[in-house]
XYZ file of C-alpha atoms in Angstrom:
400
model
C -17.963 15.710 -11.434
C -15.483 13.926 -9.216
C -14.493 15.678 -6.033
C -10.831 16.465 -5.459
C -9.953 15.503 -1.896
C -7.061 17.351 -0.322
C -5.297 16.756 2.936
C -7.245 17.686 6.034
C -5.607 17.963 9.432
C -7.336 16.608 12.480
C -6.422 15.563 15.983
C -6.803 11.929 17.021
C -6.957 11.287 20.725
C -7.785 8.639 23.273
C -10.262 9.252 26.104
C -9.926 7.138 29.260
C -12.370 7.054 32.184
C -10.797 6.252 35.529
C -12.853 4.283 38.025
C -11.935 3.411 41.586
C -12.250 -0.365 41.183
C -12.167 -0.897 37.421
C -11.014 0.674 34.177
C -12.705 0.615 30.761
C -10.526 1.216 27.713
C -11.974 3.603 25.121
C -12.232 2.768 21.465
C -9.144 4.165 19.713
C -9.815 6.891 17.177
C -7.396 5.676 14.495
C -9.457 4.281 11.588
C -8.403 4.055 7.978
C -7.605 7.546 6.783
C -7.595 8.622 3.154
C -4.462 10.763 2.993
C -4.301 11.386 -0.750
C -6.720 11.399 -3.654
C -5.863 12.570 -7.160
C -8.963 12.582 -9.382
C -7.470 14.429 -12.398
C -10.449 16.776 -12.590
C -8.504 19.800 -13.808
C -6.823 20.554 -17.102
C -3.192 19.926 -16.090
C -1.156 17.803 -13.716
C -1.086 19.450 -10.280
C 2.596 20.138 -9.719
C 1.922 20.779 -6.032
C 1.397 17.032 -5.734
C 3.421 15.630 -8.639
C 6.909 15.989 -10.067
C 6.760 15.922 -13.883
C 9.770 14.718 -15.853
C 10.603 16.758 -18.903
C 13.618 15.477 -20.802
C 12.818 14.213 -24.285
C 16.274 12.750 -24.756
C 15.553 10.450 -21.840
C 12.085 9.729 -23.174
C 9.708 11.899 -21.149
C 7.981 15.188 -21.947
C 5.296 17.349 -20.393
C 3.766 17.506 -23.879
C 2.867 13.831 -23.534
C 0.536 14.525 -20.595
C -3.106 15.319 -21.282
C -5.478 15.972 -18.362
C -9.025 16.240 -19.669
C -12.496 14.806 -19.107
C -11.535 13.603 -15.635
C -8.540 11.468 -16.575
C -4.820 11.713 -17.217
C -3.639 10.401 -20.571
C 0.060 9.640 -20.993
C 0.517 9.640 -24.742
C 3.312 7.941 -26.677
C 4.904 9.213 -29.881
C 7.746 8.046 -32.105
C 7.989 10.367 -35.105
C 10.045 9.520 -38.162
C 13.453 11.065 -37.726
C 12.649 11.924 -34.094
C 12.912 10.342 -30.677
C 10.402 8.103 -28.881
C 8.682 10.072 -26.116
C 6.204 9.312 -23.337
C 5.460 10.791 -19.909
C 6.302 10.330 -16.242
C 4.885 11.792 -13.031
C 5.912 10.884 -9.486
C 4.491 11.977 -6.165
C 6.069 14.797 -4.218
C 4.885 13.088 -1.065
C 7.416 10.333 -0.412
C 6.348 8.165 2.528
C 9.128 6.704 4.642
C 9.205 4.367 7.655
C 5.840 3.542 9.210
C 4.179 6.283 7.129
C 4.457 3.979 4.111
C 2.005 1.410 5.423
C -1.524 1.441 4.064
C -3.472 0.765 0.898
C -2.600 2.182 -2.539
C -4.925 1.983 -5.517
C -5.360 3.417 -9.022
C -7.989 2.929 -11.713
C -6.187 2.631 -15.047
C -6.329 1.218 -18.551
C -4.266 0.991 -21.731
C -6.447 2.513 -24.432
C -5.730 -0.237 -26.992
C -3.674 -3.404 -27.278
C -0.171 -2.112 -28.126
C 1.220 -5.567 -28.910
C 4.156 -4.919 -26.586
C 5.178 -1.553 -28.069
C 4.679 0.658 -24.994
C 5.665 0.398 -21.331
C 2.872 1.712 -19.055
C 3.348 1.146 -15.332
C 1.585 2.041 -12.081
C 4.280 1.512 -9.478
C 5.827 2.489 -6.139
C 9.587 2.801 -5.966
C 12.475 4.263 -3.994
C 14.629 4.743 -7.137
C 18.236 3.753 -7.696
C 19.864 7.166 -7.568
C 20.665 8.742 -4.211
C 21.055 12.526 -4.387
C 22.105 12.264 -8.023
C 24.724 9.568 -7.467
C 24.288 5.931 -8.501
C 23.441 3.628 -5.642
C 21.641 0.401 -4.823
C 18.084 0.199 -6.035
C 15.345 0.335 -3.437
C 12.256 -1.839 -3.086
C 10.035 -1.730 -6.170
C 6.337 -2.572 -6.293
C 4.878 -2.881 -9.804
C 1.133 -2.913 -9.255
C 0.362 -2.908 -12.989
C 3.134 -3.208 -15.555
C 2.879 -3.914 -19.260
C 5.687 -3.901 -21.842
C 7.381 -5.847 -24.581
C 8.334 -8.284 -21.839
C 4.646 -8.857 -21.082
C 4.153 -9.655 -24.747
C 7.148 -11.988 -24.769
C 6.788 -13.799 -21.437
C 3.230 -13.271 -20.151
C 0.957 -13.853 -23.155
C 0.491 -10.097 -23.664
C -0.951 -9.673 -20.160
C -0.002 -7.037 -17.587
C 2.118 -8.273 -14.711
C 2.571 -7.549 -11.003
C 5.887 -7.789 -9.124
C 7.657 -7.081 -5.862
C 11.375 -6.517 -6.545
C 13.388 -6.985 -3.368
C 15.523 -4.156 -2.020
C 18.907 -3.790 -3.741
C 17.847 -6.635 -6.062
C 19.216 -9.022 -3.445
C 18.747 -12.751 -3.951
C 16.345 -14.211 -1.387
C 15.434 -17.874 -1.592
C 17.038 -18.045 -5.018
C 15.307 -15.063 -6.631
C 15.301 -11.260 -6.650
C 11.535 -10.722 -6.931
C 8.145 -12.351 -6.829
C 5.814 -12.146 -9.838
C 2.224 -13.061 -10.441
C 2.112 -16.450 -12.156
C 1.156 -16.898 -15.800
C -2.050 -18.576 -14.643
C -2.826 -15.547 -12.515
C -2.091 -12.837 -15.108
C -4.421 -14.522 -17.588
C -7.367 -13.502 -15.408
C -6.708 -9.753 -15.598
C -7.195 -7.261 -18.424
C -5.158 -4.044 -18.587
C -6.887 -2.899 -21.786
C -10.105 -2.091 -19.903
C -10.842 0.027 -16.826
C -9.906 -1.793 -13.617
C -8.479 -0.943 -10.206
C -5.039 -2.213 -9.218
C -4.181 -1.919 -5.529
C -1.649 -2.923 -2.899
C -1.958 -3.445 0.849
C 1.295 -2.867 2.721
C 1.893 -3.533 6.420
C 5.076 -4.432 8.319
C 4.253 -8.106 7.795
C 2.308 -8.240 4.529
C 2.486 -7.002 0.966
C -0.583 -8.084 -1.040
C -1.909 -7.026 -4.435
C -5.550 -6.530 -5.425
C -7.460 -6.353 -8.704
C -10.924 -4.792 -8.455
C -10.760 -5.366 -4.710
C -9.832 -9.052 -4.890
C -6.458 -10.250 -3.600
C -4.433 -12.271 -6.129
C -0.789 -12.118 -4.992
C 1.004 -11.936 -1.632
C 4.736 -11.336 -1.433
C 6.973 -13.861 0.288
C 9.337 -11.121 1.521
C 7.350 -8.389 3.310
C 10.056 -8.012 5.965
C 12.598 -7.115 3.282
C 10.326 -4.276 2.158
C 9.715 -3.185 5.755
C 13.464 -2.980 6.384
C 14.162 -0.807 3.315
C 15.180 2.606 4.723
C 14.488 4.652 1.587
C 11.487 6.846 0.944
C 9.071 5.752 -1.763
C 7.370 7.544 -4.661
C 4.090 6.828 -6.390
C 4.845 6.717 -10.117
C 2.708 6.718 -13.250
C 4.850 6.354 -16.353
C 4.633 5.259 -19.957
C 6.869 5.437 -23.009
C 7.399 3.552 -26.256
C 9.276 0.312 -25.625
C 12.153 0.550 -28.063
C 15.470 -1.000 -28.964
C 18.839 0.539 -29.828
C 17.918 4.198 -29.260
C 20.984 6.092 -28.002
C 20.591 7.453 -24.448
C 16.875 6.652 -24.455
C 15.675 6.153 -20.863
C 19.262 6.317 -19.649
C 21.147 8.474 -17.218
C 19.725 10.008 -14.037
C 16.098 9.202 -14.610
C 16.108 6.573 -17.330
C 15.171 3.026 -16.549
C 14.326 1.199 -19.767
C 16.634 -1.651 -20.791
C 17.139 -2.152 -24.515
C 16.389 -5.851 -24.614
C 12.872 -6.023 -25.983
C 12.399 -8.205 -29.075
C 12.890 -6.330 -32.337
C 9.605 -7.720 -33.658
C 7.584 -6.127 -30.864
C 9.634 -2.965 -30.277
C 8.078 0.373 -31.154
C 9.132 1.686 -34.561
C 9.186 5.233 -35.986
C 5.900 6.541 -37.424
C 3.755 3.931 -35.638
C 0.544 5.053 -33.952
C 0.739 4.031 -30.291
C -1.992 3.823 -27.628
C -1.996 5.791 -24.385
C -1.882 4.938 -20.703
C -4.994 6.448 -19.086
C -5.471 7.018 -15.351
C -8.840 7.820 -13.785
C -7.652 8.343 -10.213
C -5.005 7.498 -7.594
C -5.930 7.077 -3.902
C -3.972 6.283 -0.766
C -5.238 5.221 2.656
C -3.080 5.138 5.790
C -3.165 2.801 8.791
C -4.119 5.536 11.219
C -2.524 8.768 10.048
C -3.443 11.950 11.890
C -3.547 13.810 8.558
C -6.351 13.054 6.138
C -10.030 12.189 5.907
C -11.572 9.282 7.846
C -12.802 7.005 5.093
C -12.957 3.249 4.603
C -15.213 3.512 1.573
C -13.561 2.187 -1.551
C -11.213 -0.178 0.255
C -11.493 -3.933 -0.331
C -13.747 -5.375 2.383
C -10.990 -7.601 3.698
C -8.579 -4.685 4.072
C -11.172 -2.383 5.617
C -12.276 -5.021 8.124
C -8.870 -6.053 9.361
C -7.969 -2.583 10.576
C -11.368 -1.450 11.769
C -11.521 -4.464 14.038
C -8.365 -3.252 15.752
C -9.608 0.298 16.096
C -13.218 0.052 17.210
C -13.965 -3.426 18.420
C -12.683 -4.103 21.916
C -13.490 -3.027 25.461
C -11.035 -4.146 28.141
C -11.835 -3.796 31.849
C -9.609 -4.508 34.851
C -10.862 -5.277 38.382
C -8.347 -4.938 41.227
C -7.648 -7.376 44.025
C -9.911 -7.010 47.077
C -6.741 -7.005 49.196
C -3.097 -7.165 48.306
C -2.015 -10.807 48.013
C -5.489 -12.262 47.393
C -4.773 -12.980 43.695
C -8.391 -12.302 42.708
C -7.763 -9.558 40.174
C -9.480 -9.851 36.801
C -9.214 -8.657 33.198
C -12.491 -8.686 31.231
C -12.573 -8.429 27.428
C -15.601 -7.775 25.218
C -15.749 -7.674 21.401
C -18.444 -5.924 19.409
C -17.967 -8.009 16.267
C -18.262 -11.762 16.655
C -15.166 -13.485 15.278
C -12.762 -16.218 16.360
C -10.316 -14.352 18.617
C -7.445 -15.416 20.853
C -6.448 -13.275 23.837
C -3.052 -13.873 25.431
C -1.275 -12.367 28.411
C 2.131 -11.637 26.943
C 5.048 -13.489 28.522
C 2.826 -16.286 29.801
C 1.023 -19.350 28.446
C -2.273 -17.912 29.670
C -4.539 -17.532 26.630
C -8.272 -17.685 25.936
C -10.208 -18.368 22.740
C -13.438 -16.395 22.450
C -15.951 -14.864 20.053
C -17.630 -12.071 22.000
C -16.210 -12.033 25.545
C -13.742 -13.668 27.890
C -11.880 -12.976 31.127
C -8.636 -13.773 32.915
C -9.210 -14.512 36.628
C -6.970 -15.074 39.634
C -4.486 -12.347 38.797
C -2.116 -10.613 41.188
C -1.563 -6.901 41.334
C 0.759 -5.691 38.617
C 1.115 -4.618 35.007
C -0.064 -6.889 32.164
C -0.001 -6.727 28.391
C -2.971 -8.471 26.805
C -2.806 -9.055 23.042
C -5.697 -10.144 20.826
C -5.424 -11.852 17.446
C -8.136 -12.994 15.022
C -8.302 -16.136 12.906
C -7.867 -15.439 9.190
C -6.272 -11.999 9.702
C -2.571 -12.765 9.593
C -1.200 -9.329 10.501
C -3.878 -8.325 13.007
C -2.727 -7.896 16.600
C -4.167 -5.421 19.115
C -2.410 -5.054 22.475
C -3.555 -3.360 25.691
C -1.311 -2.505 28.630
C -3.238 -2.592 31.900
C -2.410 -2.331 35.591
C -4.242 -4.188 38.352
C -4.077 -2.630 41.823
C -5.931 -3.039 45.087
C -9.611 -2.220 44.740
C -9.260 0.870 46.885
C -6.694 2.399 44.517
C -7.998 5.725 43.304
C -5.911 5.967 40.191
C -4.951 3.352 37.651
C -2.206 3.961 35.129
C -3.259 2.767 31.695
C -2.095 3.141 28.120
C -3.027 1.660 24.775
C -1.056 0.932 21.642
C -1.319 -0.983 18.398
C 1.082 -3.641 17.141
C 1.006 -5.391 13.762
C 3.131 -8.509 13.588
C 2.909 -12.219 12.834
């Protein structure tokens, strides 16, 4: 039986030890935190966590949702003389600003090859309706999307896309898609995990823990001011059905090929979801847990949070310029330490030091080869060695 993990509050804090002649920075207590986990272990969608759409004219009904045997099934029907209907749930928790950054993953499958007749999607979106009024569409991340378009343009394979905010044209396009060569390697008709890592400087997509696509416009996503929803949706992909997926909550264009569009009385497969999980880059709400993350994603943040010890040694006398900053790393990697605002930098694997420093405040930032968005900065103050108190703070920065 899978365990349902709910939100757990805890306090994260930093502990600093002041020494008369030196200062050792503590290891920050901000690891990956699992802030949400939906395992679908009950017998209905938990409406404390999910908003369920229920408007059959627009194509979605609570009757299409079946939670049983540890999974959610979104079923699709198109009865003769009736309307095509599927299901849609979206998260009540809508991360905004820095709270959006982290890793999102779901284990899903389409129960049979629908030959383009349904539109199942695991996606993250800020919608295109603001308080009920039409407005510019927000950033859209389609982690796993299949439809009649997949049948028509992608050899019947599920696709992955990052649609830029407001559908703006950047470098001649409004989105980035996985290439046809890439989509051929993935199978949406079997159980697999589809994930996304999102930081201020990177948006990357993962399949069974392996990265396969990185967006060329992560800054555009970072600058989008709108809150985002996790969405699991599926409905028959149809053509020429009046008001179907239209209005405030409908999003299905009627331009699928007639040959592959869903038709009345056809038996259609379901979109099945095993679980949905979200990890944050250091939230103070959740459960400390790196298990289940791709190794690359887990490593890049844990390095920043647990790896470094920085020590300052003050000048013997004011004006002697013999102050020092010592840096030690627990994990051996190719690092570069730089004193911000200067050309003073050191390459190292386990330890290094900056010598000949005057009294004053310094910001030392550390980067690591192969981890593009990793940057850990420490603000330190060097004073005369007889200074009894040293003012020190620590903060994290993620940037190129």
